[in-house]
Amino acid sequence: MGKGSNVQKAQAARERNQKKLGKSDEERKASAAKVKLDSAAFMCKICRQTFMVNAKTSLLYLHVTAKHPEKKDEPTVCFDALAGYDPADPDGLKAAAAPVATVVKPKKVVKKEDDLSLLLDAGLKKGK
Ligand SMILES: [Zn+2]
């Protein structure tokens, strides 16, 4: 009993100590630079609006449709991260049927891996 609250107290004390110790100027600069980088991990190439590193591609796409609706068919004009992103077809079902020039990079990657494992298999068999 009371073990949990002891753990909490210990953690609170640790946090208090860390705050007291503070960070050196260098550490502060480094973390500030990292925060700056993270907060501008994605930048729209058209209007230069930045997005956090943890922004979802759907959010980036939302920016495209909201600010640059004329680019919604080629969102990579705004963000490279949107390559292959198709909001109307999240499962890639339409892409197979429709003649739209969507990027099929993910499929290619899978195929490559398959080829590689086949090659490895063949190599292993030959080696024996
Ligand atoms: Zn923009």
mmCIF file of C-alpha atoms and ligand atoms in Angstrom:
data_model
loop_
_atom_site.group_PDB
_atom_site.id
_atom_site.type_symbol
_atom_site.label_atom_id
_atom_site.label_comp_id
_atom_site.label_asym_id
_atom_site.label_seq_id
_atom_site.Cartn_x
_atom_site.Cartn_y
_atom_site.Cartn_z
ATOM 1 C CA MET A 1 0.000 0.000 0.000
ATOM 2 C CA GLY A 2 1.133 3.522 -0.702
ATOM 3 C CA LYS A 3 3.787 2.233 -3.036
ATOM 4 C CA GLY A 4 2.240 3.999 -6.014
ATOM 5 C CA SER A 5 2.197 7.376 -4.327
ATOM 6 C CA ASN A 6 5.845 6.899 -3.309
ATOM 7 C CA VAL A 7 6.758 6.356 -6.925
ATOM 8 C CA GLN A 8 4.853 9.475 -7.864
ATOM 9 C CA LYS A 9 6.587 11.455 -5.151
ATOM 10 C CA ALA A 10 9.975 10.240 -6.288
ATOM 11 C CA GLN A 11 9.224 11.206 -9.839
ATOM 12 C CA ALA A 12 7.963 14.623 -8.805
ATOM 13 C CA ALA A 13 11.152 15.156 -6.815
ATOM 14 C CA ARG A 14 13.249 14.080 -9.773
ATOM 15 C CA GLU A 15 11.444 16.534 -12.026
ATOM 16 C CA ARG A 16 11.913 19.282 -9.470
ATOM 17 C CA ASN A 17 15.640 18.548 -9.326
ATOM 18 C CA GLN A 18 15.931 18.608 -13.095
ATOM 19 C CA LYS A 19 14.241 21.979 -13.201
ATOM 20 C CA LYS A 20 16.543 23.289 -10.489
ATOM 21 C CA LEU A 21 19.634 22.048 -12.313
ATOM 22 C CA GLY A 22 18.455 23.639 -15.501
ATOM 23 C CA LYS A 23 20.207 23.253 -18.802
ATOM 24 C CA SER A 24 23.410 24.723 -20.027
ATOM 25 C CA ASP A 25 23.208 27.385 -22.702
ATOM 26 C CA GLU A 26 24.491 24.877 -25.221
ATOM 27 C CA GLU A 27 21.872 22.305 -24.302
ATOM 28 C CA ARG A 28 19.192 24.933 -24.470
ATOM 29 C CA LYS A 29 20.376 26.076 -27.897
ATOM 30 C CA ALA A 30 20.499 22.503 -29.159
ATOM 31 C CA SER A 31 17.021 21.679 -27.959
ATOM 32 C CA ALA A 32 15.678 24.968 -29.266
ATOM 33 C CA ALA A 33 17.166 24.164 -32.652
ATOM 34 C CA LYS A 34 15.588 20.722 -32.552
ATOM 35 C CA VAL A 35 12.218 22.178 -31.615
ATOM 36 C CA LYS A 36 12.567 24.639 -34.454
ATOM 37 C CA LEU A 37 13.370 21.839 -36.886
ATOM 38 C CA ASP A 38 10.528 19.678 -35.596
ATOM 39 C CA SER A 39 8.034 22.502 -35.752
ATOM 40 C CA ALA A 40 8.956 23.148 -39.379
ATOM 41 C CA ALA A 41 9.465 19.569 -40.489
ATOM 42 C CA PHE A 42 7.060 20.056 -43.379
ATOM 43 C CA MET A 43 6.950 23.293 -45.320
ATOM 44 C CA CYS A 44 4.505 24.058 -48.069
ATOM 45 C CA LYS A 45 6.582 24.798 -51.137
ATOM 46 C CA ILE A 46 4.027 27.314 -52.338
ATOM 47 C CA CYS A 47 3.169 29.466 -49.311
ATOM 48 C CA ARG A 48 5.977 28.271 -46.979
ATOM 49 C CA GLN A 49 3.609 27.481 -44.136
ATOM 50 C CA THR A 50 5.267 24.996 -41.810
ATOM 51 C CA PHE A 51 3.910 21.967 -40.012
ATOM 52 C CA MET A 52 5.063 19.976 -36.999
ATOM 53 C CA VAL A 53 7.099 16.840 -37.527
ATOM 54 C CA ASN A 54 4.168 14.771 -36.239
ATOM 55 C CA ALA A 55 1.685 16.262 -38.685
ATOM 56 C CA LYS A 56 -0.285 13.590 -40.493
ATOM 57 C CA THR A 57 -0.285 13.463 -44.272
ATOM 58 C CA SER A 58 -4.041 14.002 -44.079
ATOM 59 C CA LEU A 59 -3.383 17.360 -42.379
ATOM 60 C CA LEU A 60 -0.879 18.332 -45.035
ATOM 61 C CA TYR A 61 -3.366 17.342 -47.693
ATOM 62 C CA LEU A 62 -6.016 19.406 -45.938
ATOM 63 C CA HIS A 63 -3.715 22.401 -46.273
ATOM 64 C CA VAL A 64 -3.388 21.730 -49.982
ATOM 65 C CA THR A 65 -7.136 21.504 -50.529
ATOM 66 C CA ALA A 66 -7.827 24.542 -48.325
ATOM 67 C CA LYS A 67 -5.082 26.875 -49.538
ATOM 68 C CA HIS A 68 -4.176 25.564 -52.954
ATOM 69 C CA PRO A 69 -7.274 23.705 -54.212
ATOM 70 C CA GLU A 70 -5.932 23.841 -57.750
ATOM 71 C CA LYS A 71 -3.055 21.616 -56.594
ATOM 72 C CA LYS A 72 -5.148 18.904 -54.994
ATOM 73 C CA ASP A 73 -4.378 16.529 -57.857
ATOM 74 C CA GLU A 74 -0.658 17.064 -57.448
ATOM 75 C CA PRO A 75 -0.171 17.718 -53.714
ATOM 76 C CA THR A 76 3.554 17.014 -53.990
ATOM 77 C CA VAL A 77 3.771 20.519 -55.456
ATOM 78 C CA CYS A 78 3.221 21.606 -51.831
ATOM 79 C CA PHE A 79 4.716 18.708 -49.839
ATOM 80 C CA ASP A 80 7.031 15.939 -50.975
ATOM 81 C CA ALA A 81 5.569 13.934 -48.106
ATOM 82 C CA LEU A 82 2.299 13.672 -50.005
ATOM 83 C CA ALA A 83 3.799 11.522 -52.736
ATOM 84 C CA GLY A 84 1.422 8.637 -53.263
ATOM 85 C CA TYR A 85 -1.196 10.049 -50.897
ATOM 86 C CA ASP A 86 -4.726 9.674 -52.257
ATOM 87 C CA PRO A 87 -7.430 10.810 -49.808
ATOM 88 C CA ALA A 88 -10.215 9.510 -52.027
ATOM 89 C CA ASP A 89 -8.621 6.098 -52.118
ATOM 90 C CA PRO A 90 -6.894 5.298 -48.828
ATOM 91 C CA ASP A 91 -6.902 1.570 -49.533
ATOM 92 C CA GLY A 92 -5.583 1.815 -53.071
ATOM 93 C CA LEU A 93 -8.714 0.173 -54.491
ATOM 94 C CA LYS A 94 -9.639 2.866 -56.976
ATOM 95 C CA ALA A 95 -6.081 3.328 -58.154
ATOM 96 C CA ALA A 96 -6.156 -0.165 -59.610
ATOM 97 C CA ALA A 97 -9.342 0.531 -61.575
ATOM 98 C CA ALA A 98 -9.127 4.209 -62.477
ATOM 99 C CA PRO A 99 -6.663 5.432 -65.108
ATOM 100 C CA VAL A 100 -5.541 8.270 -62.825
ATOM 101 C CA ALA A 101 -1.800 8.783 -62.787
ATOM 102 C CA THR A 102 -1.401 8.147 -59.082
ATOM 103 C CA VAL A 103 1.965 7.263 -57.673
ATOM 104 C CA VAL A 104 2.298 3.526 -57.090
ATOM 105 C CA LYS A 105 5.522 3.663 -55.160
ATOM 106 C CA PRO A 106 4.377 1.505 -52.197
ATOM 107 C CA LYS A 107 3.529 -1.391 -54.497
ATOM 108 C CA LYS A 108 6.900 -1.171 -56.183
ATOM 109 C CA VAL A 109 8.673 -1.367 -52.846
ATOM 110 C CA VAL A 110 6.778 -4.524 -51.907
ATOM 111 C CA LYS A 111 7.644 -6.104 -55.226
ATOM 112 C CA LYS A 112 11.301 -5.280 -54.762
ATOM 113 C CA GLU A 113 11.308 -7.023 -51.406
ATOM 114 C CA ASP A 114 9.697 -10.069 -52.971
ATOM 115 C CA ASP A 115 12.304 -10.165 -55.698
ATOM 116 C CA LEU A 116 15.027 -9.819 -53.127
ATOM 117 C CA SER A 117 13.782 -12.723 -51.050
ATOM 118 C CA LEU A 118 13.433 -14.809 -54.202
ATOM 119 C CA LEU A 119 16.988 -13.958 -55.152
ATOM 120 C CA LEU A 120 18.144 -14.798 -51.652
ATOM 121 C CA ASP A 121 16.287 -18.099 -51.832
ATOM 122 C CA ALA A 122 17.859 -18.922 -55.177
ATOM 123 C CA GLY A 123 21.277 -17.909 -53.914
ATOM 124 C CA LEU A 124 20.948 -20.085 -50.836
ATOM 125 C CA LYS A 125 19.888 -23.095 -52.889
ATOM 126 C CA LYS A 126 22.722 -22.650 -55.345
ATOM 127 C CA GLY A 127 25.229 -22.235 -52.573
ATOM 128 C CA LYS A 128 24.428 -25.654 -51.126
HETATM 129 ZN ZN ZN B 1 0.564 26.234 -48.863
#
